[in-house]
Structures are given as structure tokens and as C-alpha cells.
């Protein structure tokens, strides 16, 4: 079925919302593009913090910003509203994450329609994890989809949307091996995804090997951008929590450095951990730039300070107001 959901993206002059691939290919050649990931705020205070970060990043001109989707659609209305505001009230180009888990196909269609109504035509199509216990048994909604590949097709069939997918430098935790992982990533790309954004990783070799695997498996799909995701670590405790659900690992030498920096007091030494985290993220970005990564995508946890410090060390300057923690 092809609907005209995405017709609302025309701005009267005939121009459409740019795709991520267009944005990356039109970026200034003198500076690597960067992008940032936000999460839906849970309450008014968190929303105010998000907007401070949004305005701070807006001054530096990210290629795009992405908004994650709460497991199974928790915070759904807020997510759609805030992502819509990013499209309508800022200069930023939003990408809406959408997960299939817990939704019927009709609900997914309605979500895509809600985004299209707000002029959002860039969607990151994901399967999602089981709500409650993300590592638990995956159950398909009786009227829903089984894999992200099917969501790519659904979104593409609904109109003029640009779709990205997730990729996993260390393999998805449900994949029995890297060969299986690569095969199904290539299938998502062949189904019409234009690029992928990786899971976070802390050893650039994992990203480079993923790129090699996809090219070796299918040269055409391997030519599509694989955007590396970087998480500047500012707290060992929260980094460990994020890693638990990601399938990624801290290399032992980095973990030891972070543990030493955290100290053995009752509270971790956040300033020391943060210094290591920012130094390591900067070094990773330098290597990724040297290796020709198409863009640097940062997990921000809705704070601008840590990412902006990495960008500043890379020579991408940003002025921030004083009161921006993390
Ligand atoms: C950049 C990024 C952003 C994310 N954003 C969110 C978010 O906003 N909200 C959220 O809840 N989660 C998010 N996630 C997490 C994601 O939903 C989970 O990692 C989920 O477990 C996998 O999603 P997927 O889209 O990769 O699934 P799929 O591509 O469907 O893959 C799931 C597993 O099934 C295998 N597989 C795929 N197709 C087939 C097939 N046809 N037959 C057999 N096996 C198959 C894959 O190899 C993999 O092991 C994100 C992850 C990344 C990397």
C-alpha cells in the first residue's frame, strides 16, 4: 500500500525535508558532520533540560538529531510532541526512532502518520526489546512485526520516507555469530534502509571490522553510510548500566582506567571518570575521522556539555552558557 502520508513535508516551495544521506553528502568537506541522540523527557524538568541541550547544539549545526523511542511506546505522546517541536521550532533535522515491539501494524502506521503530520520523514526503524526485561524472550505482537526489516518495508510503503536502521559492531546480542548478524543487517539495508547507525562501542576496530564485513557480504549495501555512535562516559555506574543492554563491552584496559579514576570511595570520582571518558571519546573520534567515518553520532543523555567538550577538542567549537552540567 502506498499512501500520501509524507506529502505534508512539502513546504510550499516544492522542497522536501532532506534525507540523512543528502545531509551527509552536502556537509562541508572541511569538517566532519556530527549528530546527536536525545531521549524523550519523562517530566517537565527533564524537558526543560532537553531544550537547553537542543538550543546549545543548535548553535553548532549538527547534521541531524535523533530522538529515541521509549520501550513499547511508553512516553509515546510526549515523544511525538517533542520530536514535532524539533522539526517545527528549531533549525535541526530530526530523525524519529520507531520500534516495532508491542505494536500492531495499524498502530505503527498511525505513529508514522503522526510523524509525517509534523513534517518528520526521517525514521530509524528498529525492532525494540521486550519491555520489562529487555534481555527476555522476544514476543511478536499478534498483529505486529517480527523484525526491523519488516518495519523498514512498512515505513517505505507508507510514503516518501527516508529510513535508517541499527547496526552492531560487536554483533547483536541475539545473533549467534557475526556472519548471521551481517546477513540480517544487509537484509535490512536491501529492504530500503539508506544508512545505519551503530550501537555504541569503545574499540574502533569493532566499527572498522563491521564496515569490512558488510562490504564483503554485499558491496552495494556496504556503500551505504555506517554512522558510528559514540558515548562520552561521564559516570562509570551509568556507563555500565547502558552497556548491559547494548551487547557492547568495555575493553579491559579502558575499564581498569575508569575503575582507577572512579576510586574506591562510597561515591565514584565523577570528575576523574569524566576526564578519562572525554579523552577516550576524543581519541576514538580522531581515529574514526582518519578512517573516513561519514559522521560522528553522539549519545548525549540530553546534556550538551560532554559532547561539546569532545567536539571542542576535535576543533569543532561551541559556546555554551555556564550552567550546563554533565
Ligand atoms: C542506533 C540505535 C538506536 C536504538 N534506538 C532505540 C530506541 O529508540 N528505542 C528502543 O527501544 N531501542 C532502541 N535500540 C535498541 C534496539 O531496539 C535493540 O538493540 C533490539 O534488540 C534490536 O533491534 P534491531 O532493530 O536491530 O532488530 P532486528 O534488525 O530485527 O534484529 C534483531 C535480531 O534478530 C536477528 N534477525 C533479524 N532479522 C532476522 C530474520 N529475518 N531471521 C532471523 N533473525 C533475524 C538479528 O540478527 C538480531 O540478532 C537502538 C539500537 C541502536 C543500535
mmCIF file of C-alpha atoms and ligand atoms in Angstrom:
data_model
loop_
_atom_site.group_PDB
_atom_site.id
_atom_site.type_symbol
_atom_site.label_atom_id
_atom_site.label_comp_id
_atom_site.label_asym_id
_atom_site.label_seq_id
_atom_site.Cartn_x
_atom_site.Cartn_y
_atom_site.Cartn_z
ATOM 1 C CA UNK A 1 0.000 0.000 0.000
ATOM 2 C CA UNK A 2 1.298 3.469 -0.785
ATOM 3 C CA UNK A 3 -0.341 6.366 0.993
ATOM 4 C CA UNK A 4 0.466 10.033 0.768
ATOM 5 C CA UNK A 5 1.451 10.375 4.419
ATOM 6 C CA UNK A 6 4.628 12.229 3.590
ATOM 7 C CA UNK A 7 3.006 14.798 1.331
ATOM 8 C CA UNK A 8 2.827 17.138 4.328
ATOM 9 C CA UNK A 9 6.602 17.600 4.108
ATOM 10 C CA UNK A 10 6.315 19.922 1.156
ATOM 11 C CA UNK A 11 6.846 23.463 2.343
ATOM 12 C CA UNK A 12 5.024 25.190 -0.487
ATOM 13 C CA UNK A 13 8.215 25.834 -2.432
ATOM 14 C CA UNK A 14 8.287 22.221 -3.560
ATOM 15 C CA UNK A 15 11.323 21.322 -1.465
ATOM 16 C CA UNK A 16 11.121 18.304 0.802
ATOM 17 C CA UNK A 17 12.698 17.541 4.130
ATOM 18 C CA UNK A 18 16.255 16.424 3.349
ATOM 19 C CA UNK A 19 17.272 12.849 3.917
ATOM 20 C CA UNK A 20 20.163 11.989 6.226
ATOM 21 C CA UNK A 21 22.213 10.744 3.293
ATOM 22 C CA UNK A 22 21.650 14.067 1.464
ATOM 23 C CA UNK A 23 22.627 15.958 4.587
ATOM 24 C CA UNK A 24 25.832 13.988 4.980
ATOM 25 C CA UNK A 25 26.820 14.276 1.363
ATOM 26 C CA UNK A 26 26.234 18.045 1.310
ATOM 27 C CA UNK A 27 28.217 18.626 4.519
ATOM 28 C CA UNK A 28 31.243 20.930 4.282
ATOM 29 C CA UNK A 29 34.213 18.837 3.257
ATOM 30 C CA UNK A 30 36.482 20.713 5.693
ATOM 31 C CA UNK A 31 34.634 19.427 8.765
ATOM 32 C CA UNK A 32 33.225 16.004 9.571
ATOM 33 C CA UNK A 33 29.480 16.212 10.217
ATOM 34 C CA UNK A 34 28.286 15.320 13.680
ATOM 35 C CA UNK A 35 24.848 14.435 15.024
ATOM 36 C CA UNK A 36 23.350 13.839 18.436
ATOM 37 C CA UNK A 37 20.869 11.476 20.060
ATOM 38 C CA UNK A 38 18.257 12.749 22.508
ATOM 39 C CA UNK A 39 15.794 10.749 24.601
ATOM 40 C CA UNK A 40 12.176 11.622 25.323
ATOM 41 C CA UNK A 41 11.968 13.580 28.585
ATOM 42 C CA UNK A 42 9.961 11.943 31.384
ATOM 43 C CA UNK A 43 8.705 15.120 33.055
ATOM 44 C CA UNK A 44 8.654 18.894 32.757
ATOM 45 C CA UNK A 45 12.046 19.333 34.455
ATOM 46 C CA UNK A 46 13.683 16.834 32.105
ATOM 47 C CA UNK A 47 12.002 18.562 29.187
ATOM 48 C CA UNK A 48 13.490 21.915 30.202
ATOM 49 C CA UNK A 49 16.939 20.264 30.359
ATOM 50 C CA UNK A 50 16.430 18.733 26.918
ATOM 51 C CA UNK A 51 15.599 22.146 25.467
ATOM 52 C CA UNK A 52 18.731 23.689 26.969
ATOM 53 C CA UNK A 53 20.760 20.992 25.212
ATOM 54 C CA UNK A 54 18.780 21.418 21.977
ATOM 55 C CA UNK A 55 19.458 25.163 21.903
ATOM 56 C CA UNK A 56 23.134 24.619 22.728
ATOM 57 C CA UNK A 57 23.585 22.104 19.892
ATOM 58 C CA UNK A 58 21.555 24.228 17.502
ATOM 59 C CA UNK A 59 24.345 26.818 17.559
ATOM 60 C CA UNK A 60 26.854 24.282 16.257
ATOM 61 C CA UNK A 61 24.770 22.902 13.397
ATOM 62 C CA UNK A 62 24.578 19.117 13.756
ATOM 63 C CA UNK A 63 23.739 17.308 10.513
ATOM 64 C CA UNK A 64 20.737 15.801 12.299
ATOM 65 C CA UNK A 65 19.403 14.972 15.737
ATOM 66 C CA UNK A 66 17.692 11.714 16.635
ATOM 67 C CA UNK A 67 15.016 11.080 19.261
ATOM 68 C CA UNK A 68 14.825 7.620 20.795
ATOM 69 C CA UNK A 69 11.520 5.788 21.256
ATOM 70 C CA UNK A 70 10.570 4.563 24.736
ATOM 71 C CA UNK A 71 10.285 0.780 25.019
ATOM 72 C CA UNK A 72 6.923 -0.317 23.630
ATOM 73 C CA UNK A 73 5.710 3.263 23.224
ATOM 74 C CA UNK A 74 5.985 4.419 26.872
ATOM 75 C CA UNK A 75 6.116 8.257 26.750
ATOM 76 C CA UNK A 76 4.740 7.993 23.205
ATOM 77 C CA UNK A 77 2.693 11.207 23.149
ATOM 78 C CA UNK A 78 5.492 13.262 24.653
ATOM 79 C CA UNK A 79 7.969 11.755 22.183
ATOM 80 C CA UNK A 80 5.836 12.660 19.174
ATOM 81 C CA UNK A 81 5.151 16.156 20.533
ATOM 82 C CA UNK A 82 8.782 16.936 21.355
ATOM 83 C CA UNK A 83 10.108 15.474 18.086
ATOM 84 C CA UNK A 84 7.474 17.535 16.250
ATOM 85 C CA UNK A 85 8.675 20.647 18.062
ATOM 86 C CA UNK A 86 12.243 19.893 16.976
ATOM 87 C CA UNK A 87 11.012 19.873 13.368
ATOM 88 C CA UNK A 88 8.785 22.911 13.694
ATOM 89 C CA UNK A 89 10.538 25.203 16.183
ATOM 90 C CA UNK A 90 14.255 24.664 15.588
ATOM 91 C CA UNK A 91 16.692 24.638 12.694
ATOM 92 C CA UNK A 92 17.505 20.969 13.405
ATOM 93 C CA UNK A 93 16.695 17.975 11.201
ATOM 94 C CA UNK A 94 15.087 15.307 13.414
ATOM 95 C CA UNK A 95 15.191 11.553 12.931
ATOM 96 C CA UNK A 96 12.446 9.737 14.836
ATOM 97 C CA UNK A 97 13.354 6.279 16.180
ATOM 98 C CA UNK A 98 10.416 3.865 15.933
ATOM 99 C CA UNK A 99 10.305 0.380 17.464
ATOM 100 C CA UNK A 100 8.007 -2.429 16.387
ATOM 101 C CA UNK A 101 7.808 -4.120 19.784
ATOM 102 C CA UNK A 102 4.360 -4.174 21.416
ATOM 103 C CA UNK A 103 2.620 -2.503 18.466
ATOM 104 C CA UNK A 104 0.182 -3.787 15.873
ATOM 105 C CA UNK A 105 0.815 -2.827 12.268
ATOM 106 C CA UNK A 106 -2.108 -0.373 12.490
ATOM 107 C CA UNK A 107 -0.518 1.327 15.498
ATOM 108 C CA UNK A 108 2.807 1.560 13.688
ATOM 109 C CA UNK A 109 1.087 3.096 10.669
ATOM 110 C CA UNK A 110 -0.587 5.631 12.960
ATOM 111 C CA UNK A 111 2.784 6.532 14.526
ATOM 112 C CA UNK A 112 4.367 7.071 11.120
ATOM 113 C CA UNK A 113 1.361 9.205 10.172
ATOM 114 C CA UNK A 114 1.723 11.265 13.362
ATOM 115 C CA UNK A 115 5.365 11.956 12.482
ATOM 116 C CA UNK A 116 4.524 12.789 8.870
ATOM 117 C CA UNK A 117 1.862 15.265 10.071
ATOM 118 C CA UNK A 118 4.665 17.124 11.821
ATOM 119 C CA UNK A 119 6.924 17.111 8.783
ATOM 120 C CA UNK A 120 9.163 14.286 10.019
ATOM 121 C CA UNK A 121 10.134 11.959 7.213
ATOM 122 C CA UNK A 122 13.402 10.524 8.557
ATOM 123 C CA UNK A 123 12.708 7.387 10.603
ATOM 124 C CA UNK A 124 15.126 4.962 12.293
ATOM 125 C CA UNK A 125 13.331 1.598 12.050
ATOM 126 C CA UNK A 126 14.019 -0.739 14.982
ATOM 127 C CA UNK A 127 12.595 -3.909 16.405
ATOM 128 C CA UNK A 128 12.988 -2.846 20.052
ATOM 129 C CA UNK A 129 13.435 -5.086 23.084
ATOM 130 C CA UNK A 130 10.773 -6.766 25.218
ATOM 131 C CA UNK A 131 9.516 -4.172 27.731
ATOM 132 C CA UNK A 132 10.191 -5.031 31.378
ATOM 133 C CA UNK A 133 13.054 -7.406 30.704
ATOM 134 C CA UNK A 134 14.931 -6.277 27.583
ATOM 135 C CA UNK A 135 17.018 -9.455 27.613
ATOM 136 C CA UNK A 136 13.933 -11.690 27.953
ATOM 137 C CA UNK A 137 12.096 -13.763 25.372
ATOM 138 C CA UNK A 138 11.059 -11.703 22.307
ATOM 139 C CA UNK A 139 7.332 -11.926 21.608
ATOM 140 C CA UNK A 140 5.825 -10.654 18.433
ATOM 141 C CA UNK A 141 2.594 -8.624 18.828
ATOM 142 C CA UNK A 142 -0.205 -10.845 17.367
ATOM 143 C CA UNK A 143 -0.890 -8.226 14.695
ATOM 144 C CA UNK A 144 2.623 -6.842 14.620
ATOM 145 C CA UNK A 145 6.034 -7.377 13.066
ATOM 146 C CA UNK A 146 8.854 -9.782 13.873
ATOM 147 C CA UNK A 147 11.975 -7.958 12.682
ATOM 148 C CA UNK A 148 13.165 -4.440 11.900
ATOM 149 C CA UNK A 149 13.457 -5.432 8.245
ATOM 150 C CA UNK A 150 9.628 -5.643 8.084
ATOM 151 C CA UNK A 151 9.321 -2.189 9.646
ATOM 152 C CA UNK A 152 11.686 -0.776 7.009
ATOM 153 C CA UNK A 153 9.336 -2.100 4.323
ATOM 154 C CA UNK A 154 6.219 -0.874 6.118
ATOM 155 C CA UNK A 155 7.544 2.682 6.514
ATOM 156 C CA UNK A 156 8.818 2.815 2.932
ATOM 157 C CA UNK A 157 5.448 1.619 1.642
ATOM 158 C CA UNK A 158 3.648 4.364 3.545
ATOM 159 C CA UNK A 159 5.126 7.221 1.550
ATOM 160 C CA UNK A 160 8.186 9.284 0.824
ATOM 161 C CA UNK A 161 10.142 8.410 3.972
ATOM 162 C CA UNK A 162 13.881 8.016 4.468
ATOM 163 C CA UNK A 163 14.703 5.070 6.672
ATOM 164 C CA UNK A 164 17.783 4.126 8.689
ATOM 165 C CA UNK A 165 18.446 1.029 10.795
ATOM 166 C CA UNK A 166 20.621 -0.101 13.710
ATOM 167 C CA UNK A 167 23.906 -1.961 13.262
ATOM 168 C CA UNK A 168 26.062 -3.702 15.836
ATOM 169 C CA UNK A 169 29.876 -3.548 15.616
ATOM 170 C CA UNK A 170 30.203 -6.359 18.189
ATOM 171 C CA UNK A 171 27.154 -8.235 16.870
ATOM 172 C CA UNK A 172 23.617 -8.029 18.242
ATOM 173 C CA UNK A 173 23.320 -9.967 21.485
ATOM 174 C CA UNK A 174 20.696 -12.280 19.959
ATOM 175 C CA UNK A 175 22.869 -13.081 16.930
ATOM 176 C CA UNK A 176 24.595 -16.466 17.210
ATOM 177 C CA UNK A 177 27.631 -15.165 15.299
ATOM 178 C CA UNK A 178 28.877 -12.221 13.261
ATOM 179 C CA UNK A 179 28.048 -13.903 9.945
ATOM 180 C CA UNK A 180 24.370 -14.157 10.933
ATOM 181 C CA UNK A 181 24.454 -10.580 12.219
ATOM 182 C CA UNK A 182 25.901 -9.244 8.956
ATOM 183 C CA UNK A 183 23.454 -11.228 6.825
ATOM 184 C CA UNK A 184 20.409 -9.708 8.523
ATOM 185 C CA UNK A 185 21.883 -6.203 8.602
ATOM 186 C CA UNK A 186 22.391 -6.452 4.841
ATOM 187 C CA UNK A 187 18.770 -7.619 4.506
ATOM 188 C CA UNK A 188 17.532 -4.524 6.351
ATOM 189 C CA UNK A 189 19.619 -2.328 4.062
ATOM 190 C CA UNK A 190 18.419 -4.188 0.958
ATOM 191 C CA UNK A 191 14.808 -3.718 2.140
ATOM 192 C CA UNK A 192 15.303 0.017 1.608
ATOM 193 C CA UNK A 193 17.239 1.415 4.559
ATOM 194 C CA UNK A 194 19.586 4.154 3.372
ATOM 195 C CA UNK A 195 22.115 4.061 6.221
ATOM 196 C CA UNK A 196 22.725 2.520 9.624
ATOM 197 C CA UNK A 197 23.669 3.956 12.993
ATOM 198 C CA UNK A 198 25.780 1.656 15.134
ATOM 199 C CA UNK A 199 25.394 0.609 18.709
ATOM 200 C CA UNK A 200 27.972 2.337 20.938
ATOM 201 C CA UNK A 201 31.425 0.750 21.022
ATOM 202 C CA UNK A 202 34.726 1.545 22.716
ATOM 203 C CA UNK A 203 37.203 -0.068 20.359
ATOM 204 C CA UNK A 204 37.271 1.485 16.878
ATOM 205 C CA UNK A 205 38.474 -1.841 15.452
ATOM 206 C CA UNK A 206 34.957 -3.236 16.014
ATOM 207 C CA UNK A 207 33.496 -0.468 13.821
ATOM 208 C CA UNK A 208 36.114 -0.974 11.106
ATOM 209 C CA UNK A 209 35.560 -4.749 11.041
ATOM 210 C CA UNK A 210 31.765 -4.238 10.792
ATOM 211 C CA UNK A 211 32.320 -1.976 7.783
ATOM 212 C CA UNK A 212 34.603 -4.600 6.201
ATOM 213 C CA UNK A 213 32.068 -7.395 6.840
ATOM 214 C CA UNK A 214 29.178 -5.517 5.212
ATOM 215 C CA UNK A 215 31.266 -4.585 2.150
ATOM 216 C CA UNK A 216 32.492 -8.179 1.802
ATOM 217 C CA UNK A 217 28.944 -9.524 2.095
ATOM 218 C CA UNK A 218 27.346 -7.101 -0.354
ATOM 219 C CA UNK A 219 29.346 -4.293 -1.974
ATOM 220 C CA UNK A 220 26.227 -2.297 -2.928
ATOM 221 C CA UNK A 221 24.769 -2.288 0.591
ATOM 222 C CA UNK A 222 28.272 -1.838 2.000
ATOM 223 C CA UNK A 223 28.476 1.513 0.220
ATOM 224 C CA UNK A 224 25.678 2.894 2.432
ATOM 225 C CA UNK A 225 26.857 5.073 5.349
ATOM 226 C CA UNK A 226 27.508 3.304 8.657
ATOM 227 C CA UNK A 227 27.354 6.085 11.224
ATOM 228 C CA UNK A 228 29.362 5.342 14.382
ATOM 229 C CA UNK A 229 27.689 6.067 17.708
ATOM 230 C CA UNK A 230 29.907 7.432 20.470
ATOM 231 C CA UNK A 231 29.090 7.691 24.139
ATOM 232 C CA UNK A 232 31.404 10.030 26.088
ATOM 233 C CA UNK A 233 31.474 8.332 29.501
ATOM 234 C CA UNK A 234 30.779 10.705 32.387
ATOM 235 C CA UNK A 235 29.895 8.117 35.049
ATOM 236 C CA UNK A 236 31.161 4.547 35.371
ATOM 237 C CA UNK A 237 27.952 3.404 37.038
ATOM 238 C CA UNK A 238 25.656 4.713 34.312
ATOM 239 C CA UNK A 239 28.029 3.540 31.558
ATOM 240 C CA UNK A 240 27.862 0.004 32.973
ATOM 241 C CA UNK A 241 24.059 0.185 33.019
ATOM 242 C CA UNK A 242 23.920 1.315 29.374
ATOM 243 C CA UNK A 243 26.439 -1.353 28.358
ATOM 244 C CA UNK A 244 24.407 -4.117 29.991
ATOM 245 C CA UNK A 245 21.600 -3.622 27.463
ATOM 246 C CA UNK A 246 23.751 -2.824 24.459
ATOM 247 C CA UNK A 247 25.702 -6.000 23.790
ATOM 248 C CA UNK A 248 28.876 -3.843 23.729
ATOM 249 C CA UNK A 249 31.826 -4.259 26.048
ATOM 250 C CA UNK A 250 34.390 -2.005 27.652
ATOM 251 C CA UNK A 251 37.874 -3.146 26.622
ATOM 252 C CA UNK A 252 39.600 -4.400 29.836
ATOM 253 C CA UNK A 253 42.337 -1.718 29.722
ATOM 254 C CA UNK A 254 39.725 1.059 29.495
ATOM 255 C CA UNK A 255 37.644 -0.498 32.241
ATOM 256 C CA UNK A 256 40.714 -0.603 34.509
ATOM 257 C CA UNK A 257 41.443 3.063 33.754
ATOM 258 C CA UNK A 258 37.870 4.033 34.582
ATOM 259 C CA UNK A 259 37.818 1.939 37.763
ATOM 260 C CA UNK A 260 41.075 3.581 38.917
ATOM 261 C CA UNK A 261 39.653 7.025 38.113
ATOM 262 C CA UNK A 262 36.390 6.246 39.960
ATOM 263 C CA UNK A 263 38.394 5.472 43.130
ATOM 264 C CA UNK A 264 37.229 3.265 45.984
ATOM 265 C CA UNK A 265 35.237 5.823 47.963
ATOM 266 C CA UNK A 266 31.497 5.406 48.530
ATOM 267 C CA UNK A 267 30.819 7.797 45.593
ATOM 268 C CA UNK A 268 32.731 7.477 42.328
ATOM 269 C CA UNK A 269 35.022 10.360 41.448
ATOM 270 C CA UNK A 270 32.878 11.709 38.627
ATOM 271 C CA UNK A 271 35.329 14.427 37.576
ATOM 272 C CA UNK A 272 38.144 11.906 37.112
ATOM 273 C CA UNK A 273 35.905 9.390 35.291
ATOM 274 C CA UNK A 274 34.609 12.157 33.051
ATOM 275 C CA UNK A 275 38.141 13.253 32.143
ATOM 276 C CA UNK A 276 39.017 9.687 31.053
ATOM 277 C CA UNK A 277 35.677 9.340 29.222
ATOM 278 C CA UNK A 278 36.134 12.551 27.261
ATOM 279 C CA UNK A 279 39.763 11.820 26.449
ATOM 280 C CA UNK A 280 38.873 8.333 25.167
ATOM 281 C CA UNK A 281 35.870 9.589 23.158
ATOM 282 C CA UNK A 282 38.075 12.267 21.555
ATOM 283 C CA UNK A 283 40.751 9.724 20.620
ATOM 284 C CA UNK A 284 38.100 7.415 19.152
ATOM 285 C CA UNK A 285 36.670 10.282 17.091
ATOM 286 C CA UNK A 286 40.129 11.213 15.788
ATOM 287 C CA UNK A 287 40.638 7.652 14.585
ATOM 288 C CA UNK A 288 37.138 7.481 13.086
ATOM 289 C CA UNK A 289 37.769 10.723 11.182
ATOM 290 C CA UNK A 290 41.089 9.339 9.908
ATOM 291 C CA UNK A 291 39.302 6.156 8.809
ATOM 292 C CA UNK A 292 36.702 8.125 6.820
ATOM 293 C CA UNK A 293 33.600 7.716 9.025
ATOM 294 C CA UNK A 294 30.694 9.588 7.414
ATOM 295 C CA UNK A 295 29.544 11.353 10.613
ATOM 296 C CA UNK A 296 30.032 11.187 14.394
ATOM 297 C CA UNK A 297 26.780 10.437 16.251
ATOM 298 C CA UNK A 298 26.861 11.198 19.990
ATOM 299 C CA UNK A 299 24.692 9.796 22.771
ATOM 300 C CA UNK A 300 24.037 12.917 24.862
ATOM 301 C CA UNK A 301 21.598 11.783 27.588
ATOM 302 C CA UNK A 302 20.088 15.237 26.905
ATOM 303 C CA UNK A 303 23.175 17.107 28.161
ATOM 304 C CA UNK A 304 25.333 19.208 25.869
ATOM 305 C CA UNK A 305 28.469 19.673 27.960
ATOM 306 C CA UNK A 306 30.369 16.384 27.494
ATOM 307 C CA UNK A 307 29.720 16.115 23.753
ATOM 308 C CA UNK A 308 30.599 19.763 23.241
ATOM 309 C CA UNK A 309 33.875 19.237 25.052
ATOM 310 C CA UNK A 310 34.753 16.344 22.724
ATOM 311 C CA UNK A 311 33.795 18.482 19.705
ATOM 312 C CA UNK A 312 35.852 21.353 21.017
ATOM 313 C CA UNK A 313 38.909 19.099 21.464
ATOM 314 C CA UNK A 314 38.365 17.980 17.864
ATOM 315 C CA UNK A 315 38.393 21.628 16.799
ATOM 316 C CA UNK A 316 34.623 21.927 16.384
ATOM 317 C CA UNK A 317 33.950 24.852 18.714
ATOM 318 C CA UNK A 318 30.753 25.580 20.585
ATOM 319 C CA UNK A 319 29.879 28.334 23.054
ATOM 320 C CA UNK A 320 27.755 27.116 25.964
ATOM 321 C CA UNK A 321 26.094 29.024 28.773
ATOM 322 C CA UNK A 322 27.802 28.365 32.139
ATOM 323 C CA UNK A 323 25.047 26.307 33.820
ATOM 324 C CA UNK A 324 25.221 23.098 31.739
ATOM 325 C CA UNK A 325 26.152 20.053 33.841
ATOM 326 C CA UNK A 326 27.383 16.638 32.620
HETATM 327 C C1 LIG B 1 21.445 3.263 16.933
HETATM 328 C C2 LIG B 1 20.449 2.509 17.780
HETATM 329 C C3 LIG B 1 19.295 3.150 18.208
HETATM 330 C C4 LIG B 1 18.362 2.468 19.011
HETATM 331 N N1 LIG B 1 17.235 3.155 19.429
HETATM 332 C C5 LIG B 1 16.311 2.507 20.174
HETATM 333 C C6 LIG B 1 15.121 3.185 20.593
HETATM 334 O O1 LIG B 1 14.902 4.371 20.276
HETATM 335 N N2 LIG B 1 14.223 2.508 21.348
HETATM 336 C C7 LIG B 1 14.421 1.194 21.710
HETATM 337 O O2 LIG B 1 13.565 0.629 22.407
HETATM 338 N N3 LIG B 1 15.546 0.521 21.314
HETATM 339 C C8 LIG B 1 16.483 1.151 20.557
HETATM 340 N N4 LIG B 1 17.624 0.468 20.158
HETATM 341 C C9 LIG B 1 17.823 -0.915 20.587
HETATM 342 C C10 LIG B 1 17.216 -1.944 19.603
HETATM 343 O O3 LIG B 1 15.808 -1.812 19.564
HETATM 344 C C11 LIG B 1 17.631 -3.321 20.107
HETATM 345 O O4 LIG B 1 19.022 -3.488 20.010
HETATM 346 C C12 LIG B 1 16.911 -4.506 19.507
HETATM 347 O O5 LIG B 1 17.254 -5.669 20.285
HETATM 348 C C13 LIG B 1 17.319 -4.841 18.077
HETATM 349 O O6 LIG B 1 16.741 -4.001 17.213
HETATM 350 P P1 LIG B 1 17.033 -4.126 15.643
HETATM 351 O O7 LIG B 1 16.258 -3.047 15.007
HETATM 352 O O8 LIG B 1 18.484 -4.194 15.373
HETATM 353 O O9 LIG B 1 16.370 -5.559 15.341
HETATM 354 P P2 LIG B 1 16.483 -6.576 14.115
HETATM 355 O O10 LIG B 1 17.218 -5.988 12.977
HETATM 356 O O11 LIG B 1 15.118 -7.076 13.859
HETATM 357 O O12 LIG B 1 17.404 -7.731 14.712
HETATM 358 C C14 LIG B 1 17.093 -8.402 15.926
HETATM 359 C C15 LIG B 1 17.852 -9.736 15.955
HETATM 360 O O13 LIG B 1 17.239 -10.633 15.030
HETATM 361 C C16 LIG B 1 18.162 -11.044 14.023
HETATM 362 N N5 LIG B 1 17.380 -11.064 12.781
HETATM 363 C C17 LIG B 1 16.987 -10.007 12.051
HETATM 364 N N6 LIG B 1 16.200 -10.411 11.016
HETATM 365 C C18 LIG B 1 16.093 -11.764 11.119
HETATM 366 C C19 LIG B 1 15.425 -12.783 10.381
HETATM 367 N N7 LIG B 1 14.691 -12.479 9.303
HETATM 368 N N8 LIG B 1 15.549 -14.084 10.795
HETATM 369 C C20 LIG B 1 16.296 -14.403 11.868
HETATM 370 N N9 LIG B 1 16.965 -13.486 12.621
HETATM 371 C C21 LIG B 1 16.857 -12.187 12.243
HETATM 372 C C22 LIG B 1 19.257 -10.003 14.038
HETATM 373 O O14 LIG B 1 20.488 -10.523 13.552
HETATM 374 C C23 LIG B 1 19.303 -9.656 15.527
HETATM 375 O O15 LIG B 1 20.037 -10.606 16.247
HETATM 376 C C24 LIG B 1 18.584 1.116 19.371
HETATM 377 C C25 LIG B 1 19.759 0.463 18.945
HETATM 378 C C26 LIG B 1 20.680 1.148 18.158
HETATM 379 C C27 LIG B 1 21.941 0.464 17.711
#
